[in-house]
mmCIF file of C-alpha atoms in Angstrom:
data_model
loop_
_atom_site.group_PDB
_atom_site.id
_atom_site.type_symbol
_atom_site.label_atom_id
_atom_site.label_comp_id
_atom_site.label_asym_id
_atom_site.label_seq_id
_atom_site.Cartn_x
_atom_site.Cartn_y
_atom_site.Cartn_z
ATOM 1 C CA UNK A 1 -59.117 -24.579 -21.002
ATOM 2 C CA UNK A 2 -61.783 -24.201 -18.222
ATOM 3 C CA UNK A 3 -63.154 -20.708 -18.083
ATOM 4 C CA UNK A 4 -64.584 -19.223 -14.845
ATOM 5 C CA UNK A 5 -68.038 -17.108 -15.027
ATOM 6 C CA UNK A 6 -65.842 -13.226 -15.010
ATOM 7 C CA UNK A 7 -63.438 -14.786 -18.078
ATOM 8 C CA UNK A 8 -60.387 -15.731 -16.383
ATOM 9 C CA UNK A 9 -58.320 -18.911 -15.928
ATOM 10 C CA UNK A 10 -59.753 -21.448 -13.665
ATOM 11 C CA UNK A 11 -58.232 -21.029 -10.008
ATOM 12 C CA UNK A 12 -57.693 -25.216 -9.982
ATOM 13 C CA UNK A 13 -55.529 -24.421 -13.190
ATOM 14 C CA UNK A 14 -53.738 -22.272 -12.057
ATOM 15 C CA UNK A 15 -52.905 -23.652 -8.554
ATOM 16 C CA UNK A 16 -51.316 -26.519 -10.870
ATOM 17 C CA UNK A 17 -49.513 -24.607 -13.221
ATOM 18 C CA UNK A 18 -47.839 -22.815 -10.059
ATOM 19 C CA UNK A 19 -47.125 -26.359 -8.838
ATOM 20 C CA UNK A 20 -45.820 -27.726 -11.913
ATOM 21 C CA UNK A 21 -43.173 -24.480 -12.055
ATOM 22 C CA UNK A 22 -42.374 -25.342 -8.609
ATOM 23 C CA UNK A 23 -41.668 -28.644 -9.109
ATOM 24 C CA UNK A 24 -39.543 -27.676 -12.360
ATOM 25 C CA UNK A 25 -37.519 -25.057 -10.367
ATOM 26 C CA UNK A 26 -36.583 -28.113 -7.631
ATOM 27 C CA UNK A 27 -35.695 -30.738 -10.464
ATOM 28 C CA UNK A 28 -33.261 -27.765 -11.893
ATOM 29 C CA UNK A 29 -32.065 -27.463 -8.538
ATOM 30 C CA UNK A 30 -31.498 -31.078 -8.050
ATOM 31 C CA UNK A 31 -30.154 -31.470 -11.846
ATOM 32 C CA UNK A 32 -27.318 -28.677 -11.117
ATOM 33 C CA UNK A 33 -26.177 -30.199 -7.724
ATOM 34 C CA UNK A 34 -26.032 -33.752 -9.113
ATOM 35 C CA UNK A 35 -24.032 -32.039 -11.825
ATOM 36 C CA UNK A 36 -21.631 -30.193 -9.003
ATOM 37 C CA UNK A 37 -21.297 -33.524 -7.072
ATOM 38 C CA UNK A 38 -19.998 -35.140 -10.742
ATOM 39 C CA UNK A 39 -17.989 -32.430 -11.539
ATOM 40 C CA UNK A 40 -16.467 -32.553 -7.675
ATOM 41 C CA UNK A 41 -15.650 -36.185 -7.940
ATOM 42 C CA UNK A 42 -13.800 -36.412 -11.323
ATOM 43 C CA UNK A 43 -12.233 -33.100 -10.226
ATOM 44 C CA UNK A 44 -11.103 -35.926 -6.925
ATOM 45 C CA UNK A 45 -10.471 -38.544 -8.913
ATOM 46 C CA UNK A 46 -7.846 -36.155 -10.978
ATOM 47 C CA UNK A 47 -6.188 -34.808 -7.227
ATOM 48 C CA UNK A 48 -5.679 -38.296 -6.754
ATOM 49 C CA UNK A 49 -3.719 -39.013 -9.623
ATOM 50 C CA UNK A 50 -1.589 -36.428 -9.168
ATOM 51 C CA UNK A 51 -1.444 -36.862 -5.104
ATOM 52 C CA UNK A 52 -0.246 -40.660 -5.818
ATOM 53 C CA UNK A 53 2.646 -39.206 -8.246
ATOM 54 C CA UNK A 54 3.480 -36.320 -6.329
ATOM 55 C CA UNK A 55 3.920 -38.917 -3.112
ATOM 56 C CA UNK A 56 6.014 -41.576 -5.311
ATOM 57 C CA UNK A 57 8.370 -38.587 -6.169
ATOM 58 C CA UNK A 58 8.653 -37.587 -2.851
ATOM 59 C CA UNK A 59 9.812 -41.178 -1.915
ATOM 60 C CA UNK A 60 12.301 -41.274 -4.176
ATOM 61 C CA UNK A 61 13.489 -37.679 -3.271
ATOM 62 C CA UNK A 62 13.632 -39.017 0.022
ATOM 63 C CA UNK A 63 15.461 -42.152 -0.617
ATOM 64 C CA UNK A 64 18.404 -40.003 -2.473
ATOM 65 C CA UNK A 65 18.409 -37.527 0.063
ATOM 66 C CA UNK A 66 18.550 -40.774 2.545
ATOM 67 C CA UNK A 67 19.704 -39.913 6.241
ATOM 68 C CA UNK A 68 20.373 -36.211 5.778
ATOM 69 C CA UNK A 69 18.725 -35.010 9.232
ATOM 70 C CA UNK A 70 20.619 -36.977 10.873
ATOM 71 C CA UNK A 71 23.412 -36.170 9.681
ATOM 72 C CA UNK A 72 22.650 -32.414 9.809
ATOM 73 C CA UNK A 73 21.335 -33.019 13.501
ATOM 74 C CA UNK A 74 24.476 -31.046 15.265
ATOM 75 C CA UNK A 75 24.163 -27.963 13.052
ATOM 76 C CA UNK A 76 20.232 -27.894 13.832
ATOM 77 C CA UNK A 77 21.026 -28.806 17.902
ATOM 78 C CA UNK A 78 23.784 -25.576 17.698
ATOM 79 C CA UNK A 79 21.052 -23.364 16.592
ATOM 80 C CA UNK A 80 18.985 -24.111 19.058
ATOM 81 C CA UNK A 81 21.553 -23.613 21.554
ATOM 82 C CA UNK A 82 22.688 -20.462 19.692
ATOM 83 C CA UNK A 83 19.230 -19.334 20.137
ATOM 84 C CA UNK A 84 18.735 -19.916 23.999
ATOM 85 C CA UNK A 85 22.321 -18.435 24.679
ATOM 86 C CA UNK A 86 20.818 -15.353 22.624
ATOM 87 C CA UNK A 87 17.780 -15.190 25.247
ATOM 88 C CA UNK A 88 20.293 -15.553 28.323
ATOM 89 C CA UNK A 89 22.251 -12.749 26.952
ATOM 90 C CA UNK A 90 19.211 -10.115 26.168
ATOM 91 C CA UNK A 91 18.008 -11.230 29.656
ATOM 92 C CA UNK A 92 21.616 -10.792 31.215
ATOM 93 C CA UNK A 93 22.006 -7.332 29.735
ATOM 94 C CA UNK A 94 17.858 -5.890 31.334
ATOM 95 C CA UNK A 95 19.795 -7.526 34.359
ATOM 96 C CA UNK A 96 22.755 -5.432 34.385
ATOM 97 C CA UNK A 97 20.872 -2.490 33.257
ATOM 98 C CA UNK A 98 18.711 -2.568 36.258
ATOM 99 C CA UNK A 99 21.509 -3.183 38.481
ATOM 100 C CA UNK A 100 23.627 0.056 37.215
ATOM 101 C CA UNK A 101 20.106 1.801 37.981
ATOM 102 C CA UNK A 102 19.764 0.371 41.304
ATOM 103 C CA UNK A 103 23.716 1.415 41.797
ATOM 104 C CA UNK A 104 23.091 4.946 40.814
ATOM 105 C CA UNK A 105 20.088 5.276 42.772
ATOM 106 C CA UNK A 106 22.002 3.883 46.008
ATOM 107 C CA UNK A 107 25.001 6.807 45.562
ATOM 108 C CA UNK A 108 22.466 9.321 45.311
ATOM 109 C CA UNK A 109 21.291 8.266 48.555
ATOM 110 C CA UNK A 110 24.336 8.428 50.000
ATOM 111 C CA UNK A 111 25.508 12.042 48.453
ATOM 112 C CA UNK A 112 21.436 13.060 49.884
ATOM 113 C CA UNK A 113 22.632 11.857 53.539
ATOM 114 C CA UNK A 114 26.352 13.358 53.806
ATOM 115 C CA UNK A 115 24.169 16.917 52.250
ATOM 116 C CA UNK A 116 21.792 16.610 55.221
ATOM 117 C CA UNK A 117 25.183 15.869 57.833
ATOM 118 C CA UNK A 118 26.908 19.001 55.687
ATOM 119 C CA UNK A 119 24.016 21.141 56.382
ATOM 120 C CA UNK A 120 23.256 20.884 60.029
ATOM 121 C CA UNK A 121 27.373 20.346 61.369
ATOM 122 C CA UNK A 122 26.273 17.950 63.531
ATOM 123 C CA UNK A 123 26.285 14.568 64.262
ATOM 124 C CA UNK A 124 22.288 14.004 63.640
ATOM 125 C CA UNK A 125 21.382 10.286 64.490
ATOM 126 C CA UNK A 126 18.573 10.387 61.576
ATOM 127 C CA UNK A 127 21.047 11.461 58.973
ATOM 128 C CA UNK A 128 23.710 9.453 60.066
ATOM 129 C CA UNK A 129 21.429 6.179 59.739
ATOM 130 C CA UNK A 130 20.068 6.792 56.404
ATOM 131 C CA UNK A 131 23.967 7.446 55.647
ATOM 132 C CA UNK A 132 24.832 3.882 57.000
ATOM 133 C CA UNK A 133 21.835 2.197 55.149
ATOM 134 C CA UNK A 134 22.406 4.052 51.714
ATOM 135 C CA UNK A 135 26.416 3.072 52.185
ATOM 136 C CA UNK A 136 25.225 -0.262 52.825
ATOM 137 C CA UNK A 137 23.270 -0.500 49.636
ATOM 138 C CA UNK A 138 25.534 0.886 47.822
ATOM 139 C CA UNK A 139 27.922 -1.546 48.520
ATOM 140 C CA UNK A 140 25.115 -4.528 48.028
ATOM 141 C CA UNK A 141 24.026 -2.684 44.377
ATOM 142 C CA UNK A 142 28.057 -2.368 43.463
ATOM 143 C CA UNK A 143 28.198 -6.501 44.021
ATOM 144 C CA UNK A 144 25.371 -7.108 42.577
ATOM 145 C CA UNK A 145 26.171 -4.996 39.336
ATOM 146 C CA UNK A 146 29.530 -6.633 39.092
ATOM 147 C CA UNK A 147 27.815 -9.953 39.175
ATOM 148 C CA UNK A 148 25.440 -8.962 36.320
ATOM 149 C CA UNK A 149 27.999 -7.504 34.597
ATOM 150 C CA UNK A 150 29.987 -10.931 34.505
ATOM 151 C CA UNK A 151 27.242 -12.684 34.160
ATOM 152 C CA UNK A 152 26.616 -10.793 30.757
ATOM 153 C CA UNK A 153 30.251 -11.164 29.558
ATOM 154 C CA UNK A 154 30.058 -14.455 29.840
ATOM 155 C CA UNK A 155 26.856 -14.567 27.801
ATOM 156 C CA UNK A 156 28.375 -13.160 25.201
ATOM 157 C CA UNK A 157 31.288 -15.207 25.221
ATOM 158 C CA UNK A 158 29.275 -18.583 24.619
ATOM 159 C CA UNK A 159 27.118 -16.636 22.429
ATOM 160 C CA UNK A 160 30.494 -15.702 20.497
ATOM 161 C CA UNK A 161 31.680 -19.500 20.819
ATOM 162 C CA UNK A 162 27.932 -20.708 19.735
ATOM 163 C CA UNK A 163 28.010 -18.765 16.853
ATOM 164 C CA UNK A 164 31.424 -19.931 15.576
ATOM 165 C CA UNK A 165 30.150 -23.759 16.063
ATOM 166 C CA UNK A 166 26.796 -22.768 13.740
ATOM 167 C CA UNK A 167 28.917 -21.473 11.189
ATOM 168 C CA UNK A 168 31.573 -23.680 11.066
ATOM 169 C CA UNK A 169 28.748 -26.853 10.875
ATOM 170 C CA UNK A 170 27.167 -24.979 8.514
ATOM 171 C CA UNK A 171 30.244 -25.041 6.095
ATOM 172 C CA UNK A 172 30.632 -28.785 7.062
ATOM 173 C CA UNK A 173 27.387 -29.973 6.196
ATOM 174 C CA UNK A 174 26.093 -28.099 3.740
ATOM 175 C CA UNK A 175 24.970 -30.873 1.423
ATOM 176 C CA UNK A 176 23.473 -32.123 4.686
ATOM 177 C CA UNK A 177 21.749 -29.518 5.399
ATOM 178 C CA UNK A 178 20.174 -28.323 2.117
ATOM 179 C CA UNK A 179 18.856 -32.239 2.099
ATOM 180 C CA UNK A 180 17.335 -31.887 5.409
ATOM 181 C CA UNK A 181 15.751 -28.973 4.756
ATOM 182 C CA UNK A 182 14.382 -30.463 0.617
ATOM 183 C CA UNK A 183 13.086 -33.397 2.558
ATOM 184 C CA UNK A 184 11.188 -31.364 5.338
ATOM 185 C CA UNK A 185 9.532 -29.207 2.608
ATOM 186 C CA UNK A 186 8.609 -32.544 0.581
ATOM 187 C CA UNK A 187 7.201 -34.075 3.898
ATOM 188 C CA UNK A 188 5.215 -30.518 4.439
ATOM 189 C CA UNK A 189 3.945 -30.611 0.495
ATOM 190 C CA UNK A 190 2.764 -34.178 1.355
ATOM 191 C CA UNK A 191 0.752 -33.104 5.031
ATOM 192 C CA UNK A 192 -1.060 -30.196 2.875
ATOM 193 C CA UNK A 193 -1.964 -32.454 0.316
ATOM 194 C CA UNK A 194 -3.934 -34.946 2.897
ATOM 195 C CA UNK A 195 -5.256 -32.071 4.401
ATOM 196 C CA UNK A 196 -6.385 -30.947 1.852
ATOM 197 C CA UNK A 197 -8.038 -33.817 0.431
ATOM 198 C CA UNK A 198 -9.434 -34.675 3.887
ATOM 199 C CA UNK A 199 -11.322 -31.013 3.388
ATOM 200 C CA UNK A 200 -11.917 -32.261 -0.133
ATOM 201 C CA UNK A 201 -13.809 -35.078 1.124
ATOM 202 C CA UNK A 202 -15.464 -33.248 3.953
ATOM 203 C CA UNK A 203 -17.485 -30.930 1.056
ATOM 204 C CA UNK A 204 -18.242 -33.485 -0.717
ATOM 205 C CA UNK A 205 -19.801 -35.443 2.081
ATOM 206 C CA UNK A 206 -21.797 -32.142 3.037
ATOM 207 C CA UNK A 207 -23.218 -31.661 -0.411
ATOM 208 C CA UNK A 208 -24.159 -34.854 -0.804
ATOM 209 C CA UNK A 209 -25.986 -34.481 2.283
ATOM 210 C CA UNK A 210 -27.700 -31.527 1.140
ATOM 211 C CA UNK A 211 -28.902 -32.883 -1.572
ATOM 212 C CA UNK A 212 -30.180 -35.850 0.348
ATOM 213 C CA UNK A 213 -32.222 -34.434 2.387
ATOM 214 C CA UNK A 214 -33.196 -31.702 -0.536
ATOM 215 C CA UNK A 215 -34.791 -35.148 -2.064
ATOM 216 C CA UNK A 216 -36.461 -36.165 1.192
#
């Protein structure tokens, strides 16, 4: 080994020995990712395996369940329906609720004016407007609460007739509708599968990548 003149390693030496651990550190570096990318791609190759089985079974749980959403299609088309009557009606009843307010508002008007015509036993021109306007409104709010009033009846009379059709198609097509609903949840096994091997496949590409340019 080459000595310098004050005893100590020679600087050339060393600036290679710090070179060669470098270089040692990158090929362990490169060693464990090639070891992650092999590890990544038999752990693919295995998803694949069971992806292909896992689809075959959900074609042939889809051919026995065979045309079951169609045939459930009215008992999912009266829910929906069910559902939107359900809106109508919570909307009808804010509706009728603000129309009682508007109502009760309008008569306190209108016990306000015949108070002021009370008071002054006289025929004041003032009072005896506002008296004729809150009468008037009184008489629009009382219409328009009786229309939101049967308005909101019959809301909850199709809601009442919507909900008899759900469950009586429910009792009729049970078998039906458990089907539909085995083959949706097949269909939604198979989407997270691809998606998941499509995220799969993303990761790999990156790492590979990586260690591309890690080489360069």
């Amino acid at each position: 080994m080459s000595i310098d003149s004050c005893g100590g390693v020679d600087p050339r030496i060393k600036i290679e020995l710090e070179r060669l651990n470098s270089a040692t550190e990158t090929i362990n570096q490169y060693e464990i990712q090639v070891d992650c990318i092999v590890l990544k791609l038999e752990a693919r190759r295995e998803f694949h395996v069971l992806l292909k089985e896992s689809i075959e079974k959900i074609k042939q749980s889809a051919a026995k369940i065979g045309n079951a959403i169609e045939t459930a299609k009215p008992y999912y088309e009266a829910r929906l329906y069910c559902n939107q009557i359900t809106k109508d009606m919570l909307e009808a009843q804010a509706t009728y609720e603000r129309s009682k307010s508007t109502l009760a508002a309008a008569k306190e008007m209108v016990n306000l004016a015949e108070q002021g015509l009370g008071e002054k036993n006289t025929l004041d021109v003032a009072c005896q407007e506002m008296l004729s306007h809150a009468t008037s409104r009184v008489n629009e709010s009382q219409s328009e609460c009786t229309d939101a009033r049967n308005n909101l009846k019959m809301c909850e009379l199709k809601q009442e007739v919507a909900n008899t059709r759900v469950n009586k198609l429910q009792a009729q097509l049970k078998g039906a509708i458990r089907a539909s609903r085995m083959r949706r949840y097949l269909l939604l096994i198979n989407l997270v599968a691809y998606q998941h091997d499509l995220l799969f496949l993303r990761g790999l590409s990156g790492n590979a990548q990586s260690c591309h340019f890690s080489c360069k």
